[in-house]
Amino acid sequence: MKLKGKVFKYGDNVDTDVIIPARYLNSSDPENLAAHCMEDIDEDFADQVEEGDIIVGGKNFGSGSSREHAPLAIKYAGVSCVVAESFARIFYRNSINIGLPILECPEAVKNTEAGDKLEVDIDKGVVKNLRTGESFEAEPFPPFMQEIIKDGGLIAHIKKVEI
Amino acid sequence: MGMTMIEKIIAAHTEYDELKPGQIVNADVDMVLGNDITTPVAIEEFKKIGVDTVFDKERVVIVPDHFSPSKDIKAAEQIKLIREFSHKHDLKYFFEIGQMGIEHVLLPEKGLALPGEIIIGADSHTCTYGALGALGTGVGSTDMAAAMATGKAWFKVPPTIKFVYTGELQPWVSGKDLILYTIGKIGVDGALYKAMEFTGEAISNLSLAGRMTMANMAIEAGGKAGLIAADEKTEAYLKDRAVRDYTIYHSDEDAEYEEVIEIDVSEIEPQIAFPSLPENTKGLSEVGEVKIDQAVIGSCTNGRLEDLREAAKVFEFNKVHPNVRCLVFPGTQEIYKQAMKEGIVEIFINAGVAVSTPTCGPCLGGHMGILADGEKAISTTNRNFVGRMGSTGSEVYLSSPAVAAATAVKGYIAGPEEVM
Ligand code: SF4
């Protein structure tokens, strides 16, 4: 699977409270979540993001709460993939479980600027910066997680293997 | 090679006798937890799986604590949904308003989180149960749904960092100060994907409440779990509470740790985490004058009876500063009742403190004490992220209950010694 999109770039420790503030969690309606995605760190994000765009973050992306609303908000906003130096573990888990592609690739993060276009090959774990032409390799997912992703998320996966 | 306690706990829930960090396993879980924010999403996912009911009616616990008592119509709808789900599936542990408490204070109190168990919760502070020698860990709603259906969850066995706390605590220094100090030292991703194991004489000397405060904030260092081996104190605490038999696990002498960090606690003074990360810690003596508008005492970090007692020591002879709102949120109904019996609630009210029914309320900027632009709060909660307690232009400073109480009295960040 290859994804292409323009980059929204953020720093370290982007937490779930800024990805989707708690004041909007009295609803889990996807449209509502998407409309307020990243609001507390980037007011313009929800207006400017287009289908397929890519979020690039620093270390510990998605730290804080276990709210699955955070990766859901990102996914419903149209973001195709998140590339970060590292992810907070619950966010990482939730993204795999809901089928939001994510990659840990510090080199790609360091060599990407806001507005760049990236092409991400999820299966191979390769991130290409289309502005500079440089390619970076990410650690591929362990086979177990690849299977969950291939099945389209955890629910589809357990339907297949458990029940 | 020996094993760490988390490796042993996970192995005991799988077909393996031995496990190593990095292995991914499917493990049985003893308890599955959700709240009023995460459960509605889990219910949607649960429906997609297509099973008739949950794997075990006595092993799913649902607590409406975040926006309850319902703060608005949308919150009321969400709580209605989880209430109906709980009734439909005849769940034994749905805690209605009036019996409800903040989930991570409530579960240990009800004996629903026990040594050696695996408890997953669709709430990041599920790591609190590590204080009882359990593997408690936060997951998302989809994990919750899958575990409600199958009784299982996938885990990557984490490496462990061992923390050894030696020496004796100075007066007014608590479990909260130890964990803030530790996060200040290793950073908010210092234990990312890892288990933290808290050991040493200073941990043995801590009360269960203090231990729960520490385990609670393992996630603020990025940790998967924060574990403390169960001892006599743990057993005494569980004696009339535990709803099941349990097994106590200890790390082997020759267990392999990724790192061992020693901390002499006698050097530690009360700690304050400055906005907007829990790692921005300073000792009280380095704080300078920081005026505050609101003080919040409570939450799953510091809403236990011991915490209220510490705050009451300060308020017994002092009043809340006229420029400050001070809010106290007892963790559970039981704690509230006990605080009434001990005269603590009266001390609070006489001092000008507002005492609330148990709820997460202001901790997550939900309701009952939201901050306006430019306002500053001192809070005994666990997160001081941008906008966490209200406006993105507000600020949160984290501290122990004693420091929060003294600060409420002075109007600026202060230690209890300044008012006693
Ligand atoms: S008290 Fe705060 S941190 Fe604890 S469960 Fe509630 S919202 Fe989360």
Coordinates of C-alpha atoms and ligand atoms in Angstrom, one line a residue:
Chain A
M1 CA 0.0 0.0 0.0
K2 CA 1.4 3.4 -1.1
L3 CA 0.2 6.6 0.4
K4 CA 0.9 10.1 -0.8
G5 CA 0.1 13.4 0.8
K6 CA 1.3 16.8 2.0
V7 CA 2.9 17.1 5.4
F8 CA 1.6 18.7 8.6
K9 CA 4.6 18.8 10.9
Y10 CA 4.5 19.0 14.7
G11 CA 7.1 18.7 17.5
D12 CA 7.7 16.2 20.4
N13 CA 5.1 15.0 22.8
V14 CA 2.0 15.8 20.8
D15 CA -0.6 14.6 23.4
T16 CA -4.1 13.2 23.0
D17 CA -5.5 16.3 24.7
V18 CA -4.4 18.5 21.8
I19 CA -5.2 15.9 19.2
I20 CA -8.8 15.9 20.4
P21 CA -9.6 18.0 23.5
A22 CA -11.7 16.3 26.2
R23 CA -14.3 19.0 25.9
Y24 CA -15.4 17.2 22.6
L25 CA -15.5 13.7 24.1
N26 CA -19.1 13.8 25.1
S27 CA -19.7 12.6 21.6
S28 CA -17.9 9.9 19.6
D29 CA -19.4 11.1 16.3
P30 CA -16.6 10.8 13.7
E31 CA -17.5 14.1 11.9
N32 CA -17.5 15.9 15.2
L33 CA -14.1 14.5 16.2
A34 CA -12.6 15.3 12.8
A35 CA -13.8 18.9 12.9
H36 CA -11.9 19.5 16.1
C37 CA -8.8 17.4 15.3
M38 CA -5.5 19.1 16.4
E39 CA -7.5 22.2 17.4
D40 CA -5.5 23.1 20.5
I41 CA -2.1 22.9 18.7
D42 CA -3.1 24.0 15.2
E43 CA -6.4 25.9 14.7
D44 CA -6.2 25.7 11.0
F45 CA -5.6 22.0 10.7
A46 CA -9.2 20.8 10.3
D47 CA -9.8 23.4 7.6
Q48 CA -6.6 22.8 5.6
V49 CA -6.2 19.1 5.8
E50 CA -7.1 17.2 2.6
E51 CA -7.7 13.5 2.0
G52 CA -4.5 11.6 2.0
D53 CA -2.4 14.2 3.9
I54 CA 0.3 13.0 6.3
I55 CA 1.1 14.0 9.9
V56 CA 4.7 14.1 10.9
G57 CA 5.5 14.2 14.6
G58 CA 8.5 14.1 16.8
K59 CA 9.1 11.8 19.9
N60 CA 6.3 10.3 21.9
F61 CA 3.5 11.2 19.5
G62 CA 0.0 10.5 21.0
S63 CA 1.1 10.6 24.6
G64 CA -1.5 10.9 27.4
S65 CA -5.0 9.5 27.4
S66 CA -6.1 6.1 26.0
R67 CA -8.9 7.8 24.1
E68 CA -9.2 6.0 20.8
H69 CA -11.0 9.2 19.7
A70 CA -7.5 10.6 19.0
P71 CA -6.4 8.2 16.2
L72 CA -10.0 8.2 15.0
A73 CA -10.1 12.0 14.8
I74 CA -6.9 11.9 12.7
K75 CA -8.3 9.1 10.5
Y76 CA -11.6 10.7 9.9
A77 CA -10.0 14.1 9.2
G78 CA -8.6 12.3 6.1
V79 CA -5.1 11.7 7.2
S80 CA -3.6 8.7 5.5
C81 CA -0.7 8.0 7.7
V82 CA 1.3 9.3 10.7
V83 CA 5.1 9.3 10.7
A84 CA 6.9 10.0 13.9
E85 CA 10.2 9.5 15.7
S86 CA 8.3 7.4 18.3
F87 CA 4.7 6.9 19.4
A88 CA 3.2 6.6 22.9
R89 CA 2.3 3.0 23.4
I90 CA -1.5 3.2 23.7
F91 CA -1.7 5.5 20.7
Y92 CA 0.4 3.0 18.7
R93 CA -1.8 0.1 19.8
N94 CA -5.0 2.0 19.1
S95 CA -3.8 3.0 15.6
I96 CA -3.0 -0.6 14.7
N97 CA -6.3 -1.7 16.2
I98 CA -8.4 0.8 14.2
G99 CA -6.3 0.5 11.0
L100 CA -4.6 3.9 10.9
P101 CA -1.2 3.4 9.3
I102 CA 1.6 4.7 11.4
L103 CA 5.4 4.4 11.0
E104 CA 8.3 5.2 13.3
C105 CA 11.1 6.7 11.2
P106 CA 13.3 9.3 13.0
E107 CA 15.4 10.0 9.9
A108 CA 12.4 10.8 7.8
V109 CA 11.1 13.1 10.5
K110 CA 14.4 15.0 10.7
N111 CA 14.5 15.5 6.9
T112 CA 10.9 16.6 6.4
E113 CA 9.4 20.0 6.5
A114 CA 5.9 21.2 6.8
G115 CA 4.3 21.3 3.3
D116 CA 6.6 18.7 1.8
K117 CA 5.0 15.8 -0.1
L118 CA 5.7 12.3 1.2
E119 CA 5.2 8.9 -0.4
V120 CA 4.9 6.2 2.2
D121 CA 5.1 2.5 1.4
I122 CA 3.5 0.9 4.4
D123 CA 4.3 -2.7 3.5
K124 CA 8.0 -2.1 3.0
G125 CA 8.2 0.7 5.6
V126 CA 9.8 3.2 3.2
V127 CA 9.2 6.9 3.4
K128 CA 10.1 9.0 0.4
N129 CA 10.3 12.8 0.5
L130 CA 9.1 13.9 -3.0
R131 CA 10.6 17.4 -2.6
T132 CA 14.2 16.2 -1.9
G133 CA 14.0 12.7 -3.5
E134 CA 15.4 11.1 -0.4
S135 CA 14.1 7.8 0.9
F136 CA 14.2 6.6 4.5
E137 CA 13.6 3.1 5.9
A138 CA 11.4 2.5 8.9
E139 CA 11.4 -0.6 11.2
P140 CA 8.7 -2.9 9.7
F141 CA 5.9 -4.1 12.0
P142 CA 6.2 -7.5 13.6
P143 CA 4.3 -10.2 11.7
F144 CA 1.5 -10.3 14.3
M145 CA 0.7 -6.7 13.9
Q146 CA 1.0 -6.9 10.1
E147 CA -1.7 -9.5 10.2
I148 CA -4.0 -7.2 12.2
I149 CA -3.4 -4.4 9.8
K150 CA -3.9 -6.7 6.8
D151 CA -7.2 -8.0 8.2
G152 CA -8.3 -4.3 8.5
G153 CA -8.0 -3.9 12.3
L154 CA -8.4 -5.9 15.5
I155 CA -12.1 -6.5 15.3
A156 CA -11.9 -8.0 11.8
H157 CA -8.9 -10.0 12.9
I158 CA -10.4 -11.6 15.9
K159 CA -13.5 -12.4 13.9
K160 CA -11.3 -14.3 11.7
V161 CA -9.2 -16.1 14.2
E162 CA -11.1 -16.4 17.4
I163 CA -14.8 -16.8 16.7
Chain B
M1 CA 18.0 -16.6 33.6
G2 CA 15.4 -15.3 36.0
M3 CA 12.2 -13.4 35.1
T4 CA 10.8 -10.1 36.2
M5 CA 7.4 -9.9 37.8
I6 CA 5.7 -8.6 34.7
E7 CA 7.2 -11.4 32.6
K8 CA 5.8 -13.9 35.1
I9 CA 2.4 -12.4 35.3
I10 CA 2.0 -12.3 31.5
A11 CA 3.4 -15.9 31.2
A12 CA 0.9 -17.2 33.8
H13 CA -1.9 -15.9 31.5
T14 CA -0.6 -17.7 28.4
E15 CA 0.5 -21.2 27.4
Y16 CA 4.2 -20.2 27.9
D17 CA 6.3 -20.9 31.0
E18 CA 8.9 -18.3 30.1
L19 CA 8.7 -15.1 28.2
K20 CA 11.3 -12.6 27.0
P21 CA 10.9 -8.8 26.3
G22 CA 9.7 -8.3 22.7
Q23 CA 7.6 -11.4 22.4
I24 CA 4.1 -10.8 21.4
V25 CA 1.5 -13.0 23.0
N26 CA -2.3 -13.3 23.3
A27 CA -3.0 -13.5 27.0
D28 CA -6.1 -14.1 29.1
V29 CA -7.3 -11.0 31.0
D30 CA -8.8 -11.1 34.5
M31 CA -10.7 -7.9 34.3
V32 CA -11.8 -5.5 31.5
L33 CA -12.6 -1.9 32.4
G34 CA -14.2 1.0 30.6
N35 CA -15.6 4.5 31.4
D36 CA -18.2 6.8 30.0
I37 CA -15.9 8.2 27.3
T38 CA -14.3 5.0 26.1
T39 CA -17.1 2.4 26.5
P40 CA -19.5 3.9 23.9
V41 CA -16.8 3.5 21.2
A42 CA -16.1 0.0 22.6
I43 CA -19.8 -1.0 22.4
E44 CA -20.0 -0.1 18.7
E45 CA -16.9 -2.3 18.0
F46 CA -18.3 -5.0 20.3
K47 CA -21.5 -5.1 18.2
K48 CA -19.4 -5.7 15.0
I49 CA -17.8 -8.8 16.4
G50 CA -21.2 -10.5 16.5
V51 CA -21.0 -12.4 19.8
D52 CA -24.2 -12.7 21.9
T53 CA -22.7 -11.5 25.2
V54 CA -19.5 -10.7 27.1
F55 CA -17.0 -13.5 28.0
D56 CA -17.7 -13.2 31.7
K57 CA -20.4 -11.0 33.4
E58 CA -18.2 -10.7 36.5
R59 CA -15.1 -9.6 34.7
V60 CA -16.3 -6.6 32.9
V61 CA -16.5 -3.4 34.9
I62 CA -17.9 -0.1 33.7
V63 CA -17.7 3.1 35.6
P64 CA -19.3 6.4 34.4
D65 CA -16.9 8.8 36.1
H66 CA -15.6 11.3 33.5
F67 CA -18.6 13.4 32.7
S68 CA -20.8 12.2 35.4
P69 CA -23.1 13.1 37.0
S70 CA -23.9 13.9 33.4
K71 CA -22.6 17.3 32.6
D72 CA -24.8 17.9 29.5
I73 CA -27.2 16.1 27.2
K74 CA -24.5 14.5 25.1
A75 CA -22.8 13.1 28.2
A76 CA -26.2 11.9 29.5
E77 CA -26.7 10.0 26.2
Q78 CA -23.3 8.3 26.4
I79 CA -23.9 7.3 30.0
K80 CA -27.4 6.0 29.1
L81 CA -25.8 3.9 26.4
I82 CA -23.3 2.2 28.7
R83 CA -25.9 1.8 31.4
E84 CA -28.3 0.0 29.0
F85 CA -25.4 -2.1 27.7
S86 CA -24.5 -3.1 31.3
H87 CA -28.0 -4.0 32.1
K88 CA -28.6 -5.9 28.9
H89 CA -25.6 -8.0 29.5
D90 CA -26.3 -8.3 33.2
L91 CA -22.9 -7.0 34.2
K92 CA -22.2 -7.4 37.9
Y93 CA -20.0 -4.4 38.1
F94 CA -21.7 -1.3 36.6
F95 CA -21.3 1.4 39.2
E96 CA -24.2 3.8 39.1
I97 CA -24.0 7.5 40.3
G98 CA -24.2 7.2 44.0
Q99 CA -22.0 4.1 44.2
M100 CA -19.6 5.2 41.6
G101 CA -16.2 6.6 42.2
I102 CA -13.2 7.5 40.1
E103 CA -12.4 4.1 38.4
H104 CA -8.8 3.7 39.6
V105 CA -9.7 4.5 43.1
L106 CA -12.9 2.4 43.0
L107 CA -11.5 -0.9 41.6
P108 CA -8.9 -1.4 44.3
E109 CA -11.3 -0.4 47.0
K110 CA -13.8 -3.0 45.8
G111 CA -11.2 -5.7 45.6
L112 CA -11.6 -5.9 41.8
A113 CA -7.9 -5.6 40.9
L114 CA -5.7 -8.2 42.6
P115 CA -2.0 -9.2 42.7
G116 CA -0.8 -11.3 39.8
E117 CA -3.8 -10.4 37.6
I118 CA -4.0 -8.8 34.2
I119 CA -6.5 -5.9 34.1
I120 CA -6.8 -4.0 30.9
G121 CA -8.8 -0.7 30.9
A122 CA -9.8 1.6 28.2
D123 CA -8.3 4.4 30.3
S124 CA -4.6 5.2 30.4
H125 CA -4.4 5.2 34.2
T126 CA -5.3 1.6 34.5
C127 CA -1.6 1.2 35.4
T128 CA -2.6 2.2 38.9
Y129 CA -3.2 -1.4 39.8
G130 CA 0.5 -2.1 39.5
A131 CA 0.6 -0.8 43.1
L132 CA -1.1 -4.1 44.1
G133 CA 1.3 -6.3 42.1
A134 CA -1.0 -6.6 39.2
L135 CA -0.4 -5.9 35.5
G136 CA -2.8 -3.1 34.9
T137 CA -2.4 -1.3 31.6
G138 CA -4.3 1.2 29.5
V139 CA -5.7 0.2 26.1
G140 CA -8.1 1.6 23.6
S141 CA -11.8 1.0 23.0
T142 CA -11.2 -1.5 20.3
D143 CA -9.0 -3.6 22.7
M144 CA -11.8 -3.3 25.3
A145 CA -14.4 -4.5 22.8
A146 CA -12.2 -7.5 21.7
A147 CA -11.5 -8.4 25.3
M148 CA -15.1 -8.1 26.3
A149 CA -15.9 -10.7 23.6
T150 CA -12.9 -13.0 24.0
G151 CA -11.4 -12.5 27.4
K152 CA -8.1 -12.0 25.7
A153 CA -5.8 -9.2 24.6
W154 CA -2.5 -9.0 22.7
F155 CA 0.6 -7.9 24.6
K156 CA 4.2 -7.2 23.7
V157 CA 6.3 -8.3 26.7
P158 CA 8.0 -5.1 27.8
P159 CA 11.5 -4.7 29.1
T160 CA 11.6 -3.5 32.8
I161 CA 13.4 -0.6 34.4
K162 CA 14.0 -1.2 38.1
F163 CA 13.8 1.8 40.4
V164 CA 15.3 1.4 43.8
Y165 CA 14.3 4.0 46.4
T166 CA 16.5 4.1 49.4
G167 CA 16.5 6.3 52.5
E168 CA 13.8 8.1 54.5
L169 CA 11.3 10.6 53.2
Q170 CA 11.5 14.2 54.5
P171 CA 8.4 15.6 56.2
W172 CA 5.5 16.4 53.8
V173 CA 7.2 14.4 51.0
S174 CA 4.8 11.8 49.6
G175 CA 4.4 9.2 46.9
K176 CA 3.4 12.0 44.5
D177 CA 6.7 13.7 45.1
L178 CA 8.6 10.5 44.4
I179 CA 6.9 9.9 41.1
L180 CA 7.1 13.5 40.0
Y181 CA 10.8 13.5 40.8
T182 CA 11.2 10.2 38.9
I183 CA 9.4 11.5 35.8
G184 CA 11.5 14.7 36.0
K185 CA 14.6 12.6 36.0
I186 CA 13.7 10.2 33.1
G187 CA 11.3 12.3 31.1
V188 CA 7.8 11.8 29.7
D189 CA 9.1 9.1 27.3
G190 CA 11.7 7.7 29.7
A191 CA 9.9 4.5 30.1
L192 CA 8.2 4.3 26.7
Y193 CA 6.9 0.8 26.0
K194 CA 8.5 -0.3 29.2
A195 CA 7.5 -1.6 32.6
M196 CA 8.7 0.3 35.7
E197 CA 9.2 -1.7 38.8
F198 CA 9.3 0.4 42.0
T199 CA 11.3 -1.2 44.8
G200 CA 13.4 -0.4 47.9
E201 CA 12.8 0.5 51.6
A202 CA 11.1 3.8 50.8
I203 CA 8.5 1.9 48.8
S204 CA 8.0 -0.7 51.5
N205 CA 7.4 2.2 53.9
L206 CA 4.8 3.8 51.7
S207 CA 1.1 3.3 52.3
L208 CA -1.0 1.6 49.6
A209 CA -2.4 5.0 48.8
G210 CA 1.1 6.4 48.2
R211 CA 2.0 3.4 46.1
M212 CA -1.1 3.8 44.0
T213 CA -0.2 7.4 43.4
M214 CA 3.1 6.3 42.0
A215 CA 1.9 3.5 39.8
N216 CA -0.9 5.8 38.5
M217 CA 1.7 8.1 36.9
A218 CA 3.8 5.4 35.2
I219 CA 2.0 6.3 32.0
E220 CA 3.2 9.9 32.4
A221 CA 6.7 8.5 31.9
G222 CA 5.4 6.6 28.8
G223 CA 5.3 3.3 30.8
K224 CA 3.2 0.3 30.1
A225 CA 2.9 -0.5 33.7
G226 CA 4.3 0.6 37.1
L227 CA 4.6 -2.4 39.4
I228 CA 5.2 -2.9 43.1
A229 CA 5.4 -6.4 44.4
A230 CA 2.6 -7.2 46.9
D231 CA 3.7 -7.5 50.6
E232 CA 2.0 -7.7 54.0
K233 CA 0.6 -4.2 53.6
T234 CA -1.0 -5.2 50.3
E235 CA -2.5 -8.3 51.8
A236 CA -3.8 -6.4 54.8
Y237 CA -5.5 -3.9 52.4
L238 CA -7.1 -6.7 50.4
K239 CA -8.1 -8.9 53.3
D240 CA -11.8 -8.0 53.4
R241 CA -12.0 -6.7 49.8
A242 CA -10.6 -9.3 47.4
V243 CA -13.4 -10.8 45.3
R244 CA -11.2 -13.7 44.0
D245 CA -8.1 -15.7 45.1
Y246 CA -4.9 -14.2 43.8
T247 CA -1.2 -15.1 43.3
I248 CA 1.7 -12.9 44.3
Y249 CA 4.7 -12.7 42.0
H250 CA 8.2 -11.4 42.7
S251 CA 11.0 -10.7 40.3
D252 CA 13.8 -13.2 40.5
E253 CA 17.1 -12.2 42.0
D254 CA 18.7 -12.8 38.6
A255 CA 16.0 -11.2 36.5
E256 CA 17.2 -9.2 33.6
Y257 CA 16.5 -5.5 33.8
E258 CA 17.0 -3.0 31.0
E259 CA 18.3 -0.5 33.6
V260 CA 18.5 -0.1 37.3
I261 CA 18.0 3.4 38.7
E262 CA 18.8 4.2 42.3
I263 CA 17.2 7.2 44.0
D264 CA 18.0 8.4 47.5
V265 CA 14.7 9.8 48.7
S266 CA 16.1 11.6 51.7
E267 CA 17.4 14.2 49.2
I268 CA 13.9 14.9 47.7
E269 CA 11.9 17.9 48.6
P270 CA 8.2 18.4 47.6
Q271 CA 8.0 18.5 43.8
I272 CA 6.0 20.7 41.4
A273 CA 5.6 19.9 37.8
F274 CA 5.4 23.1 35.7
P275 CA 3.2 23.5 32.6
S276 CA 2.8 21.8 30.2
L277 CA 4.5 18.5 30.8
P278 CA 4.8 16.3 33.9
E279 CA 8.6 16.1 33.4
N280 CA 9.0 19.9 34.0
T281 CA 9.6 19.3 37.7
K282 CA 11.2 21.6 40.3
G283 CA 11.8 21.3 44.0
L284 CA 9.6 23.6 46.0
S285 CA 12.5 25.7 47.0
E286 CA 13.2 26.6 43.3
V287 CA 9.7 27.6 42.4
G288 CA 9.7 31.3 43.1
E289 CA 6.4 33.2 43.4
V290 CA 3.7 31.6 41.2
K291 CA 0.2 33.0 42.0
I292 CA -2.7 30.6 41.4
D293 CA -6.4 31.0 40.9
Q294 CA -7.6 27.5 41.6
A295 CA -6.5 24.5 43.7
V296 CA -7.8 21.0 42.9
I297 CA -7.4 18.1 45.3
G298 CA -8.5 14.7 44.2
S299 CA -8.5 12.4 41.1
C300 CA -7.3 8.9 40.6
T301 CA -3.8 10.1 41.5
N302 CA -4.6 11.8 44.9
G303 CA -8.2 11.3 45.8
R304 CA -7.8 8.7 48.5
L305 CA -8.5 9.1 52.2
E306 CA -4.8 9.6 53.1
D307 CA -4.7 12.4 50.5
L308 CA -7.7 14.1 52.1
R309 CA -6.2 13.7 55.5
E310 CA -3.0 15.4 54.4
A311 CA -5.0 18.4 53.0
A312 CA -7.1 18.5 56.1
K313 CA -4.0 18.9 58.3
V314 CA -3.3 22.2 56.4
F315 CA -7.0 23.4 56.4
E316 CA -7.6 22.7 60.1
F317 CA -5.9 25.9 61.1
N318 CA -6.1 27.9 57.8
K319 CA -8.6 29.3 55.4
V320 CA -8.6 29.3 51.6
H321 CA -7.1 32.6 50.3
P322 CA -9.8 35.0 49.1
N323 CA -8.4 35.0 45.6
V324 CA -8.5 31.2 45.3
R325 CA -11.1 28.6 44.5
C326 CA -10.3 25.3 46.2
L327 CA -12.1 22.2 45.1
V328 CA -11.9 18.7 46.7
F329 CA -13.0 15.6 44.9
P330 CA -13.0 12.5 47.0
G331 CA -12.2 9.4 44.9
T332 CA -15.2 7.3 46.0
Q333 CA -18.4 7.4 48.0
E334 CA -16.7 5.3 50.7
I335 CA -13.8 7.8 51.0
Y336 CA -16.3 10.6 51.1
K337 CA -18.2 8.9 54.0
Q338 CA -15.0 8.1 55.9
A339 CA -13.9 11.7 55.5
M340 CA -17.2 12.8 56.9
K341 CA -16.8 10.5 59.9
E342 CA -13.3 11.8 60.6
G343 CA -14.5 15.4 60.5
I344 CA -12.4 16.1 57.4
V345 CA -15.3 17.3 55.3
E346 CA -16.2 19.8 58.0
I347 CA -12.7 21.0 58.2
F348 CA -12.7 21.6 54.4
I349 CA -16.1 23.4 54.5
N350 CA -15.0 25.6 57.4
A351 CA -11.9 26.5 55.5
G352 CA -13.9 27.6 52.4
V353 CA -13.2 24.5 50.3
A354 CA -15.9 23.3 47.9
V355 CA -16.4 19.5 48.3
S356 CA -17.8 17.5 45.3
T357 CA -19.3 14.1 44.7
P358 CA -16.7 11.8 43.2
T359 CA -16.1 12.5 39.5
C360 CA -13.1 13.1 37.2
G361 CA -14.6 16.5 36.6
P362 CA -11.9 19.2 36.4
C363 CA -9.0 16.7 36.0
L364 CA -9.6 16.4 32.3
G365 CA -11.3 19.8 31.9
G366 CA -14.6 18.0 31.8
H367 CA -16.8 20.0 34.1
M368 CA -17.0 21.3 37.7
G369 CA -14.1 23.7 37.7
I370 CA -12.9 24.6 34.2
L371 CA -10.2 27.2 33.9
A372 CA -10.5 30.5 32.0
D373 CA -7.9 32.0 29.7
G374 CA -4.9 33.2 31.7
E375 CA -5.8 31.3 34.9
K376 CA -3.4 29.1 36.8
A377 CA -4.3 26.0 38.8
I378 CA -2.3 23.8 41.2
S379 CA -3.7 20.3 41.0
T380 CA -3.0 16.9 42.6
T381 CA -3.9 15.3 39.3
N382 CA -1.5 13.7 36.9
R383 CA -1.4 15.8 33.7
N384 CA -0.7 19.4 33.0
F385 CA -0.9 19.4 29.2
V386 CA -1.9 22.5 27.3
G387 CA -5.7 23.0 27.8
R388 CA -6.0 19.9 30.0
M389 CA -8.2 21.7 32.6
G390 CA -9.8 24.3 30.4
S391 CA -8.7 27.1 28.2
T392 CA -5.5 26.6 26.1
G393 CA -4.4 29.8 27.7
S394 CA -4.6 28.4 31.2
E395 CA -1.9 26.6 33.1
V396 CA -1.7 23.6 35.5
Y397 CA 1.0 22.9 38.1
L398 CA 1.0 19.4 39.6
S399 CA 1.8 18.7 43.2
S400 CA 0.9 16.6 46.3
P401 CA -2.2 17.3 48.3
A402 CA -0.3 19.0 51.1
V403 CA 1.4 21.4 48.8
A404 CA -1.9 22.1 46.9
A405 CA -3.7 22.8 50.2
A406 CA -0.9 25.1 51.4
T407 CA -1.0 26.9 48.0
A408 CA -4.7 27.4 48.3
V409 CA -4.1 29.1 51.7
K410 CA -1.3 31.3 50.5
G411 CA -2.6 32.1 47.0
Y412 CA 0.8 31.3 45.5
I413 CA 2.7 28.0 45.3
A414 CA 3.8 27.2 48.9
G415 CA 4.7 24.3 51.1
P416 CA 2.8 23.2 54.2
E417 CA 5.6 24.3 56.4
E418 CA 4.8 27.9 55.5
V419 CA 1.3 27.7 57.0
M420 CA 1.7 25.3 59.9
Ligands
SF4_1 S1 -9.3 11.4 37.5 FE1 -8.3 12.3 35.7 S2 -6.7 10.9 35.1 FE2 -8.0 9.8 36.6 S3 -9.3 8.6 35.3 FE3 -10.4 10.5 35.8 S4 -9.8 11.9 34.1 FE4 -8.4 10.2 34.0

